[in-house]
Coordinates of C-alpha atoms in Angstrom, one line a residue:
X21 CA 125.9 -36.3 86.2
X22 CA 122.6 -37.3 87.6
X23 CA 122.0 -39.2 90.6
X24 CA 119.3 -40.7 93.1
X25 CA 119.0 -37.8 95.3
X26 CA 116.1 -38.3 97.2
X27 CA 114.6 -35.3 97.6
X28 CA 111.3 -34.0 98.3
X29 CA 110.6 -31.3 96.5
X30 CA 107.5 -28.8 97.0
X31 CA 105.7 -27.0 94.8
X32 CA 107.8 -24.1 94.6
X33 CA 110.6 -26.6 93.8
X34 CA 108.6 -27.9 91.1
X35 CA 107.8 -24.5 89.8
X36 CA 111.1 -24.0 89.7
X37 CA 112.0 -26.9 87.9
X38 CA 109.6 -26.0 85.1
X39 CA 110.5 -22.5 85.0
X40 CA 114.1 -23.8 84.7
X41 CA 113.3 -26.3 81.7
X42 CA 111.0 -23.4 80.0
X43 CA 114.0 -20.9 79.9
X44 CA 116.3 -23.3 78.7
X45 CA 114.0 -24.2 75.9
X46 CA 114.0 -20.4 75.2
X47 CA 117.8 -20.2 75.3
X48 CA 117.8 -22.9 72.2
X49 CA 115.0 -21.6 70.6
X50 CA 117.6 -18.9 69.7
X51 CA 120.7 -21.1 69.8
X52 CA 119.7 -23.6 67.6
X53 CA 119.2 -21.4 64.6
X54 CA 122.2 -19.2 65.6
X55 CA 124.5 -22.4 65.7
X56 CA 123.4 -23.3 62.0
X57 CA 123.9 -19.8 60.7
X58 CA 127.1 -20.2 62.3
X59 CA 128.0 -23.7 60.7
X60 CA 127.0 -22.2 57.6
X61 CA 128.8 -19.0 57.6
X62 CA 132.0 -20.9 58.7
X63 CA 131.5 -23.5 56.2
X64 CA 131.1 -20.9 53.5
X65 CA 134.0 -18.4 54.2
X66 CA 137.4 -18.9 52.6
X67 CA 139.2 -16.5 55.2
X68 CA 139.7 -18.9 57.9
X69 CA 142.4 -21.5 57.2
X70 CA 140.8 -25.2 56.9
X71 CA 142.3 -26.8 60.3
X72 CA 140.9 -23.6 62.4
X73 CA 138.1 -23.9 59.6
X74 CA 137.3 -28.0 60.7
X75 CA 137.6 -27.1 64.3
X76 CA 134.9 -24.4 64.6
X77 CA 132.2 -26.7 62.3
X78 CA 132.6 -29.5 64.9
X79 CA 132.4 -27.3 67.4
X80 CA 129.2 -25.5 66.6
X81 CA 128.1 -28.8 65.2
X82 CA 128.0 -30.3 69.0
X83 CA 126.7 -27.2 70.5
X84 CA 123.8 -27.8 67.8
X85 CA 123.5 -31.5 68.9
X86 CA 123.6 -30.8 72.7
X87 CA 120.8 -27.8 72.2
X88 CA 118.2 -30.4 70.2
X89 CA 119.0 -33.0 72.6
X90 CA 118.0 -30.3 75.9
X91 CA 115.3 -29.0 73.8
X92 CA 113.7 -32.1 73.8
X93 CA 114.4 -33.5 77.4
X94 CA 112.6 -30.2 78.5
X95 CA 109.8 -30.3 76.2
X96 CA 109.3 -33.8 78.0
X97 CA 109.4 -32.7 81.1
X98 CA 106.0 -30.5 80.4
X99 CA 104.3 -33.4 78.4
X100 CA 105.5 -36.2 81.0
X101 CA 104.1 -32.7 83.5
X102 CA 107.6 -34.6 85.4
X103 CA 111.0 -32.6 85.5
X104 CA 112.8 -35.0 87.3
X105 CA 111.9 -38.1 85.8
X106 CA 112.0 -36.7 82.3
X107 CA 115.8 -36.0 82.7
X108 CA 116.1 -39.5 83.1
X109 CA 115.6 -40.2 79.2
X110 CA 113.9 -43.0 80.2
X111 CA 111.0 -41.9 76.8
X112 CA 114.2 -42.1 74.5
X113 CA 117.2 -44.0 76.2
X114 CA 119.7 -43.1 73.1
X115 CA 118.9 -39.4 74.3
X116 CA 121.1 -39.5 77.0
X117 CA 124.4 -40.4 75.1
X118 CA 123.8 -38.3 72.5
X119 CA 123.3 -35.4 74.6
X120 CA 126.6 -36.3 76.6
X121 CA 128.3 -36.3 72.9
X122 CA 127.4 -33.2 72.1
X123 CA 128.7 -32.1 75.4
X124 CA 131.8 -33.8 76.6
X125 CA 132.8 -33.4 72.6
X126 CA 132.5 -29.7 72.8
X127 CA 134.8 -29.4 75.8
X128 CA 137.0 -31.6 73.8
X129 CA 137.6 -28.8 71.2
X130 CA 139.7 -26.3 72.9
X131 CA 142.4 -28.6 73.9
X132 CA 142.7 -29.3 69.8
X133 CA 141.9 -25.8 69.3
X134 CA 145.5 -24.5 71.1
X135 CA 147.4 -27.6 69.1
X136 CA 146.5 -25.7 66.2
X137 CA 146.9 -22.1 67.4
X138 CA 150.5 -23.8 68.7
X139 CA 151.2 -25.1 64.8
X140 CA 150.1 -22.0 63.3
X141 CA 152.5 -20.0 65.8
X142 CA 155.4 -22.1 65.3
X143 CA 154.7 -22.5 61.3
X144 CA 154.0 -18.8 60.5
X145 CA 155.5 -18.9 57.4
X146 CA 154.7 -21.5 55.4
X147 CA 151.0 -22.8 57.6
X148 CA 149.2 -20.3 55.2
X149 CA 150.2 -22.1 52.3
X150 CA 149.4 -25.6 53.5
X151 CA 146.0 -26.0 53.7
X152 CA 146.0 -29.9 53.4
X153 CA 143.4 -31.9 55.7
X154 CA 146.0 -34.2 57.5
X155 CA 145.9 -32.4 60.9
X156 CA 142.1 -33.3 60.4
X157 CA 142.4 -36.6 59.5
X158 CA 144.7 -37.4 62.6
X159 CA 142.5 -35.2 65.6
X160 CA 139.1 -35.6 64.4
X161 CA 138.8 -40.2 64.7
X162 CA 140.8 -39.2 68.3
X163 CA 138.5 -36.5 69.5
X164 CA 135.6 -39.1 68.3
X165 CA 136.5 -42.1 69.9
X166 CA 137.1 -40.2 73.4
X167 CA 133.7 -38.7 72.9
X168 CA 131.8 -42.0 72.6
X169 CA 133.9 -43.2 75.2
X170 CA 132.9 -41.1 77.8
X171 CA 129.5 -40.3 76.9
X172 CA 128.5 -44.3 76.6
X173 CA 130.5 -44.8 79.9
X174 CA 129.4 -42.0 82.3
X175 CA 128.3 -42.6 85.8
X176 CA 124.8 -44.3 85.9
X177 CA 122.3 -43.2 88.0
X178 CA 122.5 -44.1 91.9
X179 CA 126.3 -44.2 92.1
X180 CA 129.0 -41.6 93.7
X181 CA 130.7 -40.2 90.4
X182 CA 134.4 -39.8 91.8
X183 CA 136.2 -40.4 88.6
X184 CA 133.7 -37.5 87.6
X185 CA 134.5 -34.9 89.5
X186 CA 138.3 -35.8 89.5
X187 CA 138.2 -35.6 85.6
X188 CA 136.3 -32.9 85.5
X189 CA 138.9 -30.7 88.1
X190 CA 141.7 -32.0 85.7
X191 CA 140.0 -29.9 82.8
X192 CA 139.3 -26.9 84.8
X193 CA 143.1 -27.0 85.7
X194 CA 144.3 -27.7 82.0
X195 CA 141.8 -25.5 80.4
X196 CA 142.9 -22.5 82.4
X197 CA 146.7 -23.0 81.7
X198 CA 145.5 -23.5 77.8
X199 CA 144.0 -19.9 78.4
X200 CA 146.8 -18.3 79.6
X201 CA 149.1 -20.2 76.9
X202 CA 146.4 -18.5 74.4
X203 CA 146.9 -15.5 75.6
X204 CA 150.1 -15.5 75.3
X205 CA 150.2 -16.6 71.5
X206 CA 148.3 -13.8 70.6
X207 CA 150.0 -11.3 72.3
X208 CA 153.4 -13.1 70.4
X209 CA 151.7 -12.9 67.4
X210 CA 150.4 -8.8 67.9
X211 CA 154.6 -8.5 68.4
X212 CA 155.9 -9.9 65.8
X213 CA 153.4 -8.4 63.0
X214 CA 153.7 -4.8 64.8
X215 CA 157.8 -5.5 64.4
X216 CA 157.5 -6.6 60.4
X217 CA 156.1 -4.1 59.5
X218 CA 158.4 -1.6 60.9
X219 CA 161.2 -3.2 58.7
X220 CA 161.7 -4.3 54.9
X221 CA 159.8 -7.9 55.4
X222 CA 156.7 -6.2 55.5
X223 CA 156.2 -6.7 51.7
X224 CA 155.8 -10.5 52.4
X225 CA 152.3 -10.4 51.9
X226 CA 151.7 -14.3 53.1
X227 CA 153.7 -14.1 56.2
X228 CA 151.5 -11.2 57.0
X229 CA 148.1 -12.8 55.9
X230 CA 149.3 -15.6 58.4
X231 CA 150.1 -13.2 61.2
X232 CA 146.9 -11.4 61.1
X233 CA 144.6 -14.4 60.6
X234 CA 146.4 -15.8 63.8
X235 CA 145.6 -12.1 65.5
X236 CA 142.5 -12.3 64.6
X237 CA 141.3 -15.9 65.4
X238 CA 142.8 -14.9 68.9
X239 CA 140.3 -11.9 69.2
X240 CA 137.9 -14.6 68.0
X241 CA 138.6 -17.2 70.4
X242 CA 139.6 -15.7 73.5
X243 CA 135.8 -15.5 75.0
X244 CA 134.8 -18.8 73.7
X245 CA 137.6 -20.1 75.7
X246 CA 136.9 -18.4 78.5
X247 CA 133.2 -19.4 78.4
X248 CA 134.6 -23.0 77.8
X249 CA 136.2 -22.9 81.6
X250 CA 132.6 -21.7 82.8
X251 CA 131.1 -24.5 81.5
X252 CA 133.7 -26.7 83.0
X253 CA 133.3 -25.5 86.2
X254 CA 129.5 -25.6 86.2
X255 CA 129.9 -29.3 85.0
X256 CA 132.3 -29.7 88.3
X257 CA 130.1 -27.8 90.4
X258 CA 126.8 -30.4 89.2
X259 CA 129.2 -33.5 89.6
X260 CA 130.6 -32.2 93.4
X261 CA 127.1 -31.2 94.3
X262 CA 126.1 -35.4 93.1
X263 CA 129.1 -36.7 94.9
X264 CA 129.1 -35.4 97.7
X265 CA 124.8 -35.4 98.3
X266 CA 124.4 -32.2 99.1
X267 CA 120.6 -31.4 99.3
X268 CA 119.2 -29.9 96.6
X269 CA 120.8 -31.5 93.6
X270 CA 117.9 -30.9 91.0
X271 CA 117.9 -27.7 91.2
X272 CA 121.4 -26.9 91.3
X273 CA 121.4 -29.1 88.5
X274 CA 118.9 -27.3 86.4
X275 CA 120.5 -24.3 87.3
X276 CA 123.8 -25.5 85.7
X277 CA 122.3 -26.6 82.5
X278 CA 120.2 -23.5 82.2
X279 CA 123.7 -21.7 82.6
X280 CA 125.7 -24.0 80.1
X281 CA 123.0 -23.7 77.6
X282 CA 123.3 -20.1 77.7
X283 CA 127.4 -20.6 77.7
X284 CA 126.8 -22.2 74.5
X285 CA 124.8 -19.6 72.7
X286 CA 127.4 -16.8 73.9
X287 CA 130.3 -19.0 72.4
X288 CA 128.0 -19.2 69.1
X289 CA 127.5 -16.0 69.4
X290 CA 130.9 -14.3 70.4
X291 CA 132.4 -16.6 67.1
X292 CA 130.4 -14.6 64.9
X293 CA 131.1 -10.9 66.8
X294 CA 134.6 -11.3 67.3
X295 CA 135.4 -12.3 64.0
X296 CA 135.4 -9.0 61.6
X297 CA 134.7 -10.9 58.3
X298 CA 132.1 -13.3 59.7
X299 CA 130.7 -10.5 61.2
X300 CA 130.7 -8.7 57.8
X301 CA 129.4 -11.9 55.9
X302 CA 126.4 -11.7 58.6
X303 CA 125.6 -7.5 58.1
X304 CA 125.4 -8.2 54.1
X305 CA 123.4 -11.4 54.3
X306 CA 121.1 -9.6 57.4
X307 CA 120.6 -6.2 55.0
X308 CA 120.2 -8.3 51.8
X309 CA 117.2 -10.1 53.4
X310 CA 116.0 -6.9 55.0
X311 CA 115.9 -5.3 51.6
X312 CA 114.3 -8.5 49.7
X313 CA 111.7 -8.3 52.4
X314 CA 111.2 -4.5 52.2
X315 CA 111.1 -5.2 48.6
X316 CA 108.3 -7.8 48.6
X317 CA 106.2 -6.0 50.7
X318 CA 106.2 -2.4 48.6
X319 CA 105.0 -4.9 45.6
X320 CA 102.5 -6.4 47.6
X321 CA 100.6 -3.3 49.1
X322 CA 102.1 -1.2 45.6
X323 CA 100.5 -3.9 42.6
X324 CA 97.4 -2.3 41.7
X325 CA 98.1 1.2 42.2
X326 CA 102.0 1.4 40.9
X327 CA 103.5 1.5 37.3
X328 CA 106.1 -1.0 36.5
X329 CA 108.1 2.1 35.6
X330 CA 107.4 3.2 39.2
X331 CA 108.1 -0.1 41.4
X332 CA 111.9 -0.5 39.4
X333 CA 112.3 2.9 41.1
X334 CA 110.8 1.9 44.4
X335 CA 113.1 -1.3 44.1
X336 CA 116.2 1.5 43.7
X337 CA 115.3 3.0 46.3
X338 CA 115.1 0.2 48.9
X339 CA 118.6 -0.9 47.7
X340 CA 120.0 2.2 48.0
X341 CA 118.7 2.3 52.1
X342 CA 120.6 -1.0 51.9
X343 CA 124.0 -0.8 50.5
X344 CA 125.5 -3.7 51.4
X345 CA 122.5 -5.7 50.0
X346 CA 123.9 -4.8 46.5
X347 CA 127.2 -7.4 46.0
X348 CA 129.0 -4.9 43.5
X349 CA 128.8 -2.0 46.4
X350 CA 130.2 -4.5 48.7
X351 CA 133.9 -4.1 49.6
X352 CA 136.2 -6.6 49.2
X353 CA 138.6 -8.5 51.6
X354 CA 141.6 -6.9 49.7
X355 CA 140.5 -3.3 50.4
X356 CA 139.9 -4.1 54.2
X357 CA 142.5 -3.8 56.9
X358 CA 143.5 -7.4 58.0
X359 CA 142.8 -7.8 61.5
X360 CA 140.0 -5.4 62.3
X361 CA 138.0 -5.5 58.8
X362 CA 137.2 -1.8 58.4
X363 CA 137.5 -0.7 55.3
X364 CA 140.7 0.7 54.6
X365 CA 139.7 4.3 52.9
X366 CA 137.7 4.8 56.4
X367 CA 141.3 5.0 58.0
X368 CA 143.3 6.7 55.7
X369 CA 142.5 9.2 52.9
X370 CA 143.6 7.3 49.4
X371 CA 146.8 9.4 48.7
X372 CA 148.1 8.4 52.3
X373 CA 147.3 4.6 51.5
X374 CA 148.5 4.4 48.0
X375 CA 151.5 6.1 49.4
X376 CA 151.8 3.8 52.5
X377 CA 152.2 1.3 49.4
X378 CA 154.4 3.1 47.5
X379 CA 156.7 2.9 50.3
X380 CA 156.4 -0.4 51.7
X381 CA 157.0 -2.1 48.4
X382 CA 159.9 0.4 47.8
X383 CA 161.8 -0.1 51.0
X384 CA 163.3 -3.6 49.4
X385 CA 164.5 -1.9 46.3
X386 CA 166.6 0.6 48.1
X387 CA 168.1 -1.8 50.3
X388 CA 168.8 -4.1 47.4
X389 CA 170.7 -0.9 45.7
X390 CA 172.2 0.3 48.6
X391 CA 173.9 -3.5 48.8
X392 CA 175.0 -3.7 45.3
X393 CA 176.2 -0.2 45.4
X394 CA 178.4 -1.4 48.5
X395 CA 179.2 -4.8 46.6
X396 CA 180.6 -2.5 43.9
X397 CA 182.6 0.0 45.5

């Protein structure tokens, strides 16, 4: 992606360089910690079936090793006082590969991502069940070996990378038909759940797990995705701007990894929103740790002039400003609707839910009777 340009650059070009580098360190400074909570809460979480489960740890796992890797490059280009020279690598040679892992690997994902969407689609009623790691075990050496590939193979400096830019137009073009073929899962799957439960199959309670985990991981998905063909093309638009020698390049360039960097925190980012449970897990761990630290801080100013009588109570009244800091207070999966992951008894007043029940586990009973009563006569 980088090349020879000869260029010569001012001192506003320079500035701008820097300014570039230190905004891109800021974008990590947030997207490094956010892409561990994120590997965490992913890791953690039993609601997400283990192929889509695998997918999004090695995908937030190369985000995390592409935002270290530019992290460093542009702390060097302030202590080399260099940008241009500094995105060379030349301080840490294994820098540059690594960094290219963590970013050719990450556009990798997708294109594994809709095989498993695809499987999950086609397998409805039975993928919930099967939560073996084969899939794993046959994408993951694949999506490793192309990785190292091209990372340890891209275009050295001072050469025209064709096979570059005509690679990276291919993905553009195959990532936007795996977007629409997305889209189109989800809206298949949103059909088919809305039609099961308007008839006596909606009391198959693992068909219907499947079909709203597969509505939901759509929900989930569908902006990461869409940010993935952003980074594409900026990747494309670096690589045609190198090819082709337009003038300029280093700042195009640092405008294109300032923009990917931020690409990769919204993806981070839009995981977490966009999931309702993950989202959830995120509230209760963010209000637990609110209340610990409003907690800590009554004791400390409160030790000498509070009872221990009257700190239990302060301590009840912190958690009470903090429900979901207190685990038993915290509702469960089962009493949550499925897809959007509000609590049910916001939506409907308990007589109308137990009776929404009542009535869907019914409806098989009187068709079985009405059949037998048919049978008999």
């Amino acid at each position: 992606m980088m090349t020879s340009n000869a260029t010569s650059s001012t001192s506003f070009e320079y500035f701008l360089l820097f300014f570039g580098a230190g905004t891109e360190m800021g974008i990590h400074l947030f997207g490094i910690p956010l892409s561990i909570a994120n590997l965490f809460l992913v890791a953690r979480t039993s609601v997400i079936h283990p192929n889509m489960k695998a997918i999004l740890i090695s995908q937030s796992f190369l985000i995390l090793l592409r935002g270290i890797c530019r992290f460093i490059i542009c702390l060097y280009k302030f202590i080399l006082w260099d940008p241009i020279v500094a995105e060379s690598v030349k301080f840490f040679p294994p820098l540059g590969p690594i960094n290219y892992m963590g970013h050719y690997g990450r556009n990798f994902m997708p294109h594994i991502l809709i095989i498993e969407r695809v499987l999950a689609t086609l397998f409805v009623r039975s993928y919930e069940r099967h939560r073996g790691c084969l899939f794993t075990i046959i994408w993951s050496p694949i999506a490793l070996t192309v990785t190292v590939y091209i990372s340890f193979t891209t275009v050295p400096q001072g050469t025209r990378p064709l096979a570059n830019l005509v690679t990276t137009l291919a993905q553009l073009l195959i990532g936007c038909m795996e977007l629409c073929i997305f889209y189109l899962l989800c809206r298949y799957n949103s059909k088919i759940y809305k039609q099961m439960l308007q008839n006596a199959d909606s009391h198959c309670l693992s068909l219907r797990y499947q079909l709203s985990e597969n509505i939901r991981i759509g929900k989930q998905l569908i902006p990461p995705l869409a940010l993935n063909l952003f980074i594409i093309f900026l990747t494309g638009l670096s690589v045609s701007w190198s090819h082709f020698q337009w003038p300029k390049f280093y700042q195009m360039y640092n405008l294109c990894t300032n923009l990917i960097s931020a690409a990769g925190f919204l993806i981070e980012l839009s995981l977490i929103t966009c999931h309702p449970f993950l989202k959830r897990d995120v509230c209760q761990i963010w209000h637990h740790f609110i209340a610990k630290f409003a907690i800590g801080l009554r004791r400390f100013f409160s030790r000498n002039h509070l009872r221990i009588g009257d700190q239990t109570a302060a301590t009840g009244d912190v958690f009470a400003t903090f429900p979901c800091a207190t685990s038993p207070a915290a509702v469960g999966i089962a009493q949550r609707d499925l897809i959007s992951g509000k609590t049910l008894m916001e939506q409907l007043k308990s007589e109308e839910h137990f009776a929404m029940l009542k009535k869907a586990w019914e409806r098989p009973k009187r068709s079985t009777t009405a059949n037998e009563h048919k049978i008999t006569i």
